Amino acid sequence: MAHPMSGKAAICGLGMTEMGRVYRSATDLATEAVFLALGDAGLEKSQLDGLLVNAGTTRGVNLGLHRHLGLQELNVLTFMQGFGSTAGQMIQYAAMAVENGMADYIACVFADDPLQEGKRTGDAYASGQRREAMASLNSIYGYAGAIPMYAMGAQRHMDTFGTRQDQLGQIAVSQRQWAGLNEQATKREPMSLEDYHNSPWVVEPFHVLDCCLVSNGGVAVIVTTAERARDLSQPPVYIRGFAQAHNHDTGRSGHDPLLQGPGVKAGPRALAMADAKLEDITQCQIYDCYTYTVLVTLEDYGFCKKGEGGAFVEDGKLGPGGSLPTNTGGGELSSFYMWGMTPVTEAVIQARGQGGARQMPNDLILVTGNGGILNYHSNLILSPQAA
Amino acid sequence: MTDKTNSERAWIPAATQATQPFFDGAAEGKLRLQLCSGCNTWAYPLTTRCANCGSTKLQWQDASGEGTVYSHAKLQRAYHPRHKQRLPLVLAQVDIPEGLRLMTNLIDVDPAAVCVGDTVVAAFETFDDGGVLPVFKKA
Ligand SMILES: [Zn+2]
């Protein structure tokens, strides 16, 4: 039997600004996203009584967003930060709040503005701060940002299980094929495995094309009860299951945090809430900061055995025409990088049946969010049906 | 970063009183880390409180200098002046018998010949400005 909360809340509004080199502040992008979501749902601003805010890389939007929105009275308001797992978490907490009567309509908002006019993409996350000796060691050793650690995850997978570069590349190629069908995607030009191999190394075994895009933009979704959602402009997207799991990497030997993430725990919990089996999942929207994140998450959820992710993705089954449609908008690798909101937006579009040329069977959609180095994890199981 | 900035910048900034023992150890060719007197657990990076038992009684001790490669990757772009003549720089997470996993580099090695499970030992890289950085090399 499904959990009593399963299917009782729904996403009723989606707002997406322009994505990419949009030189506006994160606060401005977040504000526009909320107005777009209200319009999409057919709601008046005065009906919005809850706001959850998540800032991206630049920390460019904060709790004060409610002032920019002119929201004078709110029943739920907070700023949240669980990195790439936050988008899913905001929707989870919003679902619990509306089901329990704390608020009627809660907007969950993410915005980021790392791209600056006249600055190269590669410099977007660079920091010129001079630090103390011990604190500076990681950058002296070459550990800048998350890429080296995820690259080491991929390398450990390769050394341990024989996973090949081609197999990581196929994930990027499959997602680019999806992006070609998505007019909102940033990178739509066709890409072959050869293009993948020819793209420069960043931290080997990661080419540039193993890594997510850098994007400016804002996204908002509005969560309400299933009952209210049925009276609004858009088909309700029911929240059938969700869970979180978080691993603290202790920096100690004897555990294997790069080969297995917390999704291994969060997956069964969300499926149990939805009273569903993994085989019931008809498509996946998986957090894909790097190709390897997709591979390890598919294994953690049990779509294939641990270690067999490379062989699993190699035949293109994640791409158009494949048996497990995954990241059908192009994902963070090819569409845009709005942290956990990238998989959420595509799941909402797909659940509503608004995917156009890329619309796939949408009975049960798995959405995952991942932050840190496979440390923080949330998920959602979304569906056009309440039960 | 511009080259001008680089030349004005020491490769390792100044240590504080609290972190100085780590760098003094490196200068003496020792991998000097903190050991908790409360529970005998090693700590790194530097901390003021043991994450295992909560004790603040941490003492600097020399580690064995032995290690095993947990994973590795090759940095192909320079983010720091040190990286420039060293690309590809071998990044490695090294498990040491003291129970820690260190984020470090492997030096004096063919980057193509590094594999998970390789046995390594502590080594020390001395910079022109006198700074010494603990790293590892193949045993
Ligand atoms: Zn202790």
Tab-separated table of N, CA, C and O in Angstrom, chain A residues 122-123 128-134 136-144 147-149 151-157 159-160 200-205 208 249-259, chain B residues 9-16 19 22-23 41-42 44 46 60 70-77 79-80 82-83 89 91-93 95-96 98-101 103-105 114-116 127 133-135:
chain	number	residue	atom	x	y	z
A	122	GLY	N	35.065	29.131	-18.087
A	122	GLY	CA	35.962	28.402	-17.197
A	122	GLY	C	36.325	29.185	-15.942
A	122	GLY	O	36.736	28.614	-14.943
A	123	ASP	N	36.184	30.519	-16.013
A	123	ASP	CA	36.521	31.343	-14.859
A	123	ASP	C	35.324	31.586	-13.938
A	123	ASP	O	35.456	32.236	-12.903
A	128	GLY	N	39.775	34.213	-6.459
A	128	GLY	CA	41.131	34.729	-6.360
A	128	GLY	C	41.587	34.912	-4.932
A	128	GLY	O	42.605	35.538	-4.685
A	129	GLN	N	40.845	34.368	-3.987
A	129	GLN	CA	41.151	34.620	-2.580
A	129	GLN	C	42.467	33.987	-2.152
A	129	GLN	O	42.744	32.842	-2.455
A	130	ARG	N	43.241	34.726	-1.423
A	130	ARG	CA	44.459	34.198	-0.846
A	130	ARG	C	44.115	33.659	0.534
A	130	ARG	O	43.434	34.307	1.318
A	131	ARG	N	44.616	32.447	0.808
A	131	ARG	CA	44.214	31.822	2.058
A	131	ARG	C	45.423	31.402	2.880
A	131	ARG	O	46.551	31.548	2.472
A	132	GLU	N	45.119	30.871	4.036
A	132	GLU	CA	46.131	30.364	4.949
A	132	GLU	C	46.715	29.074	4.354
A	132	GLU	O	46.084	28.394	3.549
A	133	ALA	N	47.937	28.720	4.797
A	133	ALA	CA	48.689	27.618	4.199
A	133	ALA	C	47.885	26.320	4.136
A	133	ALA	O	47.750	25.711	3.073
A	134	MET	N	47.357	25.879	5.264
A	134	MET	CA	46.658	24.599	5.317
A	134	MET	C	45.442	24.626	4.402
A	134	MET	O	45.193	23.685	3.655
A	136	SER	N	45.015	26.344	1.849
A	136	SER	CA	45.369	26.498	0.441
A	136	SER	C	45.867	25.198	-0.173
A	136	SER	O	46.048	25.116	-1.381
A	137	LEU	N	46.105	24.186	0.668
A	137	LEU	CA	46.731	22.963	0.154
A	137	LEU	C	45.924	22.307	-0.958
A	137	LEU	O	46.481	21.860	-1.954
A	138	ASN	N	44.607	22.248	-0.801
A	138	ASN	CA	43.804	21.569	-1.827
A	138	ASN	C	43.998	22.194	-3.197
A	138	ASN	O	44.098	21.486	-4.192
A	139	SER	N	44.075	23.530	-3.260
A	139	SER	CA	44.246	24.135	-4.577
A	139	SER	C	45.670	23.934	-5.081
A	139	SER	O	45.897	23.792	-6.278
A	140	ILE	N	46.649	23.880	-4.176
A	140	ILE	CA	48.031	23.611	-4.591
A	140	ILE	C	48.150	22.175	-5.133
A	140	ILE	O	48.797	21.921	-6.132
A	141	TYR	N	47.456	21.251	-4.480
A	141	TYR	CA	47.438	19.862	-4.967
A	141	TYR	C	46.636	19.713	-6.263
A	141	TYR	O	46.723	18.708	-6.939
A	142	GLY	N	45.787	20.708	-6.580
A	142	GLY	CA	45.031	20.647	-7.834
A	142	GLY	C	43.579	20.252	-7.674
A	142	GLY	O	42.927	19.869	-8.642
A	143	TYR	N	43.080	20.344	-6.451
A	143	TYR	CA	41.678	20.001	-6.223
A	143	TYR	C	40.824	21.264	-6.242
A	143	TYR	O	40.515	21.833	-5.207
A	144	ALA	N	40.482	21.725	-7.444
A	144	ALA	CA	39.651	22.916	-7.580
A	144	ALA	C	38.230	22.479	-7.906
A	144	ALA	O	37.999	21.843	-8.929
A	147	ILE	N	35.148	18.799	-9.830
A	147	ILE	CA	35.529	17.953	-10.962
A	147	ILE	C	36.577	16.893	-10.588
A	147	ILE	O	36.403	15.720	-10.912
A	148	PRO	N	37.670	17.261	-9.876
A	148	PRO	CA	38.673	16.227	-9.587
A	148	PRO	C	38.119	15.041	-8.807
A	148	PRO	O	38.470	13.890	-9.083
A	149	MET	N	37.241	15.312	-7.862
A	149	MET	CA	36.724	14.216	-7.041
A	149	MET	C	35.810	13.298	-7.849
A	149	MET	O	35.853	12.079	-7.716
A	151	ALA	N	35.978	12.958	-11.059
A	151	ALA	CA	36.871	12.278	-12.013
A	151	ALA	C	37.528	11.080	-11.331
A	151	ALA	O	37.687	10.018	-11.939
A	152	MET	N	37.882	11.246	-10.070
A	152	MET	CA	38.476	10.126	-9.345
A	152	MET	C	37.456	9.027	-9.085
A	152	MET	O	37.811	7.851	-9.020
A	153	GLY	N	36.191	9.406	-8.934
A	153	GLY	CA	35.143	8.392	-8.832
A	153	GLY	C	35.075	7.573	-10.109
A	153	GLY	O	35.052	6.333	-10.076
A	154	ALA	N	35.069	8.276	-11.249
A	154	ALA	CA	35.011	7.582	-12.533
A	154	ALA	C	36.244	6.697	-12.714
A	154	ALA	O	36.143	5.548	-13.159
A	155	GLN	N	37.414	7.220	-12.327
A	155	GLN	CA	38.652	6.440	-12.495
A	155	GLN	C	38.646	5.202	-11.608
A	155	GLN	O	39.089	4.133	-12.026
A	156	ARG	N	38.139	5.343	-10.385
A	156	ARG	CA	38.077	4.167	-9.508
A	156	ARG	C	37.128	3.123	-10.101
A	156	ARG	O	37.370	1.924	-10.033
A	157	HIS	N	36.016	3.596	-10.688
A	157	HIS	CA	35.081	2.689	-11.339
A	157	HIS	C	35.772	1.976	-12.504
A	157	HIS	O	35.623	0.763	-12.695
A	159	ASP	N	39.092	1.464	-12.970
A	159	ASP	CA	40.137	0.541	-12.504
A	159	ASP	C	39.529	-0.698	-11.847
A	159	ASP	O	40.082	-1.783	-11.923
A	160	THR	N	38.383	-0.512	-11.164
A	160	THR	CA	37.797	-1.613	-10.402
A	160	THR	C	36.962	-2.538	-11.279
A	160	THR	O	37.001	-3.754	-11.116
A	200	PRO	N	38.656	18.537	-25.212
A	200	PRO	CA	39.833	18.606	-24.323
A	200	PRO	C	39.599	17.928	-22.978
A	200	PRO	O	38.463	17.861	-22.496
A	201	TRP	N	40.672	17.447	-22.396
A	201	TRP	CA	40.606	16.947	-21.024
A	201	TRP	C	40.435	18.123	-20.074
A	201	TRP	O	40.978	19.191	-20.311
A	202	VAL	N	39.729	17.904	-18.999
A	202	VAL	CA	39.724	18.852	-17.886
A	202	VAL	C	40.541	18.205	-16.770
A	202	VAL	O	41.667	18.595	-16.496
A	203	VAL	N	39.953	17.205	-16.148
A	203	VAL	CA	40.689	16.328	-15.247
A	203	VAL	C	40.441	14.921	-15.779
A	203	VAL	O	39.336	14.401	-15.665
A	204	GLU	N	41.446	14.330	-16.385
A	204	GLU	CA	41.309	13.006	-16.962
A	204	GLU	C	40.929	12.013	-15.874
A	204	GLU	O	41.564	12.058	-14.810
A	205	PRO	N	39.907	11.170	-16.019
A	205	PRO	CA	39.225	10.781	-17.261
A	205	PRO	C	38.027	11.640	-17.680
A	205	PRO	O	37.154	11.126	-18.388
A	208	VAL	N	35.885	17.805	-21.402
A	208	VAL	CA	34.923	18.899	-21.238
A	208	VAL	C	33.496	18.361	-21.369
A	208	VAL	O	32.603	18.761	-20.618
A	249	ASP	N	31.180	12.028	4.087
A	249	ASP	CA	32.476	11.428	3.780
A	249	ASP	C	33.450	11.860	4.858
A	249	ASP	O	33.826	13.009	4.969
A	250	THR	N	33.860	10.899	5.661
A	250	THR	CA	34.662	11.200	6.849
A	250	THR	C	36.109	11.495	6.507
A	250	THR	O	36.874	11.898	7.371
A	251	GLY	N	36.513	11.265	5.259
A	251	GLY	CA	37.918	11.423	4.924
A	251	GLY	C	38.762	10.304	5.518
A	251	GLY	O	39.978	10.424	5.632
A	252	ARG	N	38.104	9.235	5.883
A	252	ARG	CA	38.826	8.105	6.464
A	252	ARG	C	38.832	6.948	5.477
A	252	ARG	O	37.933	6.806	4.647
A	253	SER	N	39.846	6.118	5.581
A	253	SER	CA	39.939	4.963	4.693
A	253	SER	C	38.944	3.887	5.132
A	253	SER	O	38.361	3.982	6.206
A	254	GLY	N	38.750	2.901	4.290
A	254	GLY	CA	37.922	1.761	4.671
A	254	GLY	C	36.483	1.861	4.235
A	254	GLY	O	35.685	0.988	4.536
A	255	HIS	N	36.095	2.913	3.541
A	255	HIS	CA	34.769	2.970	2.941
A	255	HIS	C	34.947	3.435	1.493
A	255	HIS	O	36.032	3.817	1.093
A	256	ASP	N	33.875	3.365	0.726
A	256	ASP	CA	34.029	3.545	-0.713
A	256	ASP	C	33.033	4.561	-1.254
A	256	ASP	O	32.170	4.236	-2.060
A	257	PRO	N	33.136	5.837	-0.828
A	257	PRO	CA	32.100	6.817	-1.152
A	257	PRO	C	32.057	7.199	-2.628
A	257	PRO	O	31.059	7.751	-3.065
A	258	LEU	N	33.108	6.903	-3.392
A	258	LEU	CA	33.095	7.303	-4.804
A	258	LEU	C	32.421	6.251	-5.688
A	258	LEU	O	32.098	6.539	-6.832
A	259	LEU	N	32.247	5.044	-5.181
A	259	LEU	CA	31.618	3.991	-5.999
A	259	LEU	C	30.144	3.811	-5.669
A	259	LEU	O	29.434	3.132	-6.391
B	9	ARG	N	53.110	35.904	-5.618
B	9	ARG	CA	52.447	35.055	-4.637
B	9	ARG	C	53.337	33.868	-4.272
B	9	ARG	O	53.821	33.165	-5.144
B	10	ALA	N	53.575	33.660	-2.984
B	10	ALA	CA	54.293	32.463	-2.560
B	10	ALA	C	53.455	31.248	-2.924
B	10	ALA	O	52.232	31.310	-2.940
B	11	TRP	N	54.132	30.129	-3.248
B	11	TRP	CA	53.366	28.946	-3.664
B	11	TRP	C	52.523	28.392	-2.526
B	11	TRP	O	51.442	27.907	-2.722
B	12	ILE	N	53.067	28.451	-1.338
B	12	ILE	CA	52.265	28.095	-0.163
B	12	ILE	C	52.211	29.346	0.705
B	12	ILE	O	53.248	29.849	1.120
B	13	PRO	N	51.011	29.872	0.987
B	13	PRO	CA	50.933	31.056	1.857
B	13	PRO	C	51.428	30.731	3.265
B	13	PRO	O	51.637	29.570	3.599
B	14	ALA	N	51.585	31.758	4.063
B	14	ALA	CA	52.124	31.567	5.409
B	14	ALA	C	51.213	30.688	6.261
B	14	ALA	O	49.998	30.796	6.195
B	15	ALA	N	51.841	29.832	7.067
B	15	ALA	CA	51.078	29.008	8.004
B	15	ALA	C	50.722	29.840	9.223
B	15	ALA	O	51.350	30.861	9.496
B	16	THR	N	49.705	29.395	9.946
B	16	THR	CA	49.411	30.005	11.235
B	16	THR	C	50.130	29.198	12.310
B	16	THR	O	50.679	28.129	12.032
B	19	THR	N	48.869	25.662	12.357
B	19	THR	CA	49.167	24.737	11.261
B	19	THR	C	50.670	24.566	11.021
B	19	THR	O	51.079	23.716	10.238
B	22	PHE	N	52.619	21.030	10.842
B	22	PHE	CA	52.488	20.236	9.615
B	22	PHE	C	53.610	20.594	8.644
B	22	PHE	O	54.257	19.710	8.060
B	23	PHE	N	53.860	21.900	8.499
B	23	PHE	CA	54.860	22.356	7.532
B	23	PHE	C	56.288	22.184	8.060
B	23	PHE	O	57.210	21.913	7.297
B	41	THR	N	42.688	8.226	17.554
B	41	THR	CA	42.286	8.387	16.157
B	41	THR	C	43.089	9.524	15.534
B	41	THR	O	43.268	10.570	16.148
B	42	TRP	N	43.576	9.305	14.303
B	42	TRP	CA	44.311	10.354	13.593
B	42	TRP	C	43.331	11.308	12.928
B	42	TRP	O	42.214	10.909	12.563
B	44	TYR	N	42.966	14.577	9.963
B	44	TYR	CA	43.464	15.429	8.875
B	44	TYR	C	42.280	15.733	7.993
B	44	TYR	O	41.488	14.838	7.734
B	46	LEU	N	43.628	19.635	9.487
B	46	LEU	CA	43.789	20.143	10.848
B	46	LEU	C	42.438	20.399	11.512
B	46	LEU	O	41.526	20.950	10.913
B	60	TRP	N	50.568	16.440	17.740
B	60	TRP	CA	51.224	16.215	16.444
B	60	TRP	C	52.141	15.002	16.557
B	60	TRP	O	52.945	14.911	17.477
B	70	TYR	N	43.741	4.972	-3.348
B	70	TYR	CA	42.292	4.696	-3.380
B	70	TYR	C	41.735	5.054	-4.750
B	70	TYR	O	40.983	4.307	-5.350
B	71	SER	N	42.085	6.244	-5.226
B	71	SER	CA	41.777	6.575	-6.619
B	71	SER	C	42.718	7.665	-7.102
B	71	SER	O	43.511	8.208	-6.326
B	72	HIS	N	42.622	7.967	-8.391
B	72	HIS	CA	43.563	8.916	-8.982
B	72	HIS	C	42.931	9.543	-10.209
B	72	HIS	O	41.934	9.037	-10.738
B	73	ALA	N	43.489	10.672	-10.644
B	73	ALA	CA	43.028	11.357	-11.850
B	73	ALA	C	44.174	12.238	-12.319
B	73	ALA	O	45.144	12.437	-11.584
B	74	LYS	N	44.057	12.741	-13.547
B	74	LYS	CA	45.147	13.564	-14.083
B	74	LYS	C	44.651	14.972	-14.361
B	74	LYS	O	43.804	15.179	-15.226
B	75	LEU	N	45.184	15.914	-13.598
B	75	LEU	CA	44.853	17.321	-13.838
B	75	LEU	C	45.513	17.755	-15.138
B	75	LEU	O	46.728	17.607	-15.305
B	76	GLN	N	44.708	18.275	-16.074
B	76	GLN	CA	45.229	18.632	-17.394
B	76	GLN	C	45.256	20.135	-17.626
B	76	GLN	O	45.642	20.590	-18.686
B	77	ARG	N	44.790	20.908	-16.662
B	77	ARG	CA	44.804	22.366	-16.792
B	77	ARG	C	45.373	22.950	-15.516
B	77	ARG	O	45.042	22.494	-14.427
B	79	TYR	N	45.745	25.363	-12.482
B	79	TYR	CA	44.932	26.279	-11.681
B	79	TYR	C	45.790	27.030	-10.666
B	79	TYR	O	45.289	27.843	-9.912
B	80	HIS	N	47.072	26.707	-10.617
B	80	HIS	CA	47.983	27.262	-9.628
B	80	HIS	C	49.360	27.253	-10.285
B	80	HIS	O	49.653	26.359	-11.087
B	82	ARG	N	52.124	26.247	-9.433
B	82	ARG	CA	52.839	24.970	-9.275
B	82	ARG	C	52.489	23.971	-10.374
B	82	ARG	O	53.307	23.143	-10.759
B	83	HIS	N	51.241	24.038	-10.893
B	83	HIS	CA	50.780	23.019	-11.831
B	83	HIS	C	51.428	23.154	-13.197
B	83	HIS	O	51.476	22.191	-13.951
B	89	LEU	N	49.257	16.549	-13.971
B	89	LEU	CA	49.597	16.343	-12.562
B	89	LEU	C	48.720	15.197	-12.025
B	89	LEU	O	47.506	15.209	-12.205
B	91	LEU	N	46.653	13.517	-9.521
B	91	LEU	CA	45.915	13.682	-8.275
B	91	LEU	C	45.663	12.288	-7.722
B	91	LEU	O	45.336	11.374	-8.480
B	92	ALA	N	45.821	12.134	-6.430
B	92	ALA	CA	45.547	10.814	-5.857
B	92	ALA	C	44.954	10.965	-4.468
B	92	ALA	O	45.334	11.852	-3.712
B	93	GLN	N	44.001	10.105	-4.188
B	93	GLN	CA	43.544	9.928	-2.812
B	93	GLN	C	44.277	8.712	-2.288
B	93	GLN	O	44.195	7.621	-2.868
B	95	ASP	N	45.099	6.157	0.846
B	95	ASP	CA	44.728	5.604	2.154
B	95	ASP	C	46.007	5.278	2.916
B	95	ASP	O	46.880	4.590	2.401
B	96	ILE	N	46.089	5.798	4.148
B	96	ILE	CA	47.290	5.519	4.947
B	96	ILE	C	46.901	4.604	6.108
B	96	ILE	O	45.739	4.594	6.542
B	98	GLU	N	47.214	4.805	9.066
B	98	GLU	CA	46.691	5.526	10.224
B	98	GLU	C	45.173	5.708	10.131
B	98	GLU	O	44.549	6.259	11.037
B	99	GLY	N	44.558	5.244	9.033
B	99	GLY	CA	43.095	5.258	8.932
B	99	GLY	C	42.544	6.468	8.210
B	99	GLY	O	41.337	6.688	8.203
B	100	LEU	N	43.413	7.257	7.594
B	100	LEU	CA	42.952	8.454	6.891
B	100	LEU	C	43.064	8.269	5.384
B	100	LEU	O	43.823	7.425	4.901
B	101	ARG	N	42.286	9.065	4.672
B	101	ARG	CA	42.389	9.134	3.215
B	101	ARG	C	42.833	10.546	2.862
B	101	ARG	O	42.109	11.508	3.144
B	103	MET	N	44.028	13.649	0.357
B	103	MET	CA	43.976	14.192	-0.998
B	103	MET	C	45.346	14.766	-1.294
B	103	MET	O	45.766	15.737	-0.666
B	104	THR	N	46.072	14.163	-2.239
B	104	THR	CA	47.460	14.518	-2.442
B	104	THR	C	47.831	14.354	-3.909
B	104	THR	O	46.949	14.297	-4.769
B	105	ASN	N	49.113	14.339	-4.206
B	105	ASN	CA	49.611	14.104	-5.566
B	105	ASN	C	50.602	12.954	-5.542
B	105	ASN	O	51.233	12.701	-4.515
B	114	VAL	N	49.602	4.615	-13.302
B	114	VAL	CA	49.051	4.644	-11.950
B	114	VAL	C	47.762	3.825	-11.921
B	114	VAL	O	46.965	3.883	-12.858
B	115	CYS	N	47.576	3.054	-10.865
B	115	CYS	CA	46.350	2.245	-10.762
B	115	CYS	C	45.868	2.204	-9.319
B	115	CYS	O	46.675	2.304	-8.387
B	116	VAL	N	44.551	2.090	-9.156
B	116	VAL	CA	43.966	1.874	-7.831
B	116	VAL	C	44.679	0.703	-7.170
B	116	VAL	O	44.918	-0.328	-7.809
B	127	PHE	N	59.960	23.749	-3.118
B	127	PHE	CA	59.798	24.804	-4.109
B	127	PHE	C	60.969	25.776	-4.048
B	127	PHE	O	61.696	25.827	-3.059
B	133	LEU	N	56.138	20.705	0.302
B	133	LEU	CA	54.789	20.145	0.211
B	133	LEU	C	54.852	18.624	0.322
B	133	LEU	O	55.547	17.975	-0.460
B	134	PRO	N	54.140	18.033	1.290
B	134	PRO	CA	54.092	16.571	1.351
B	134	PRO	C	53.318	16.017	0.154
B	134	PRO	O	52.234	16.519	-0.150
B	135	VAL	N	53.868	15.036	-0.519
B	135	VAL	CA	53.206	14.345	-1.630
B	135	VAL	C	53.503	12.858	-1.466
B	135	VAL	O	53.989	12.438	-0.413
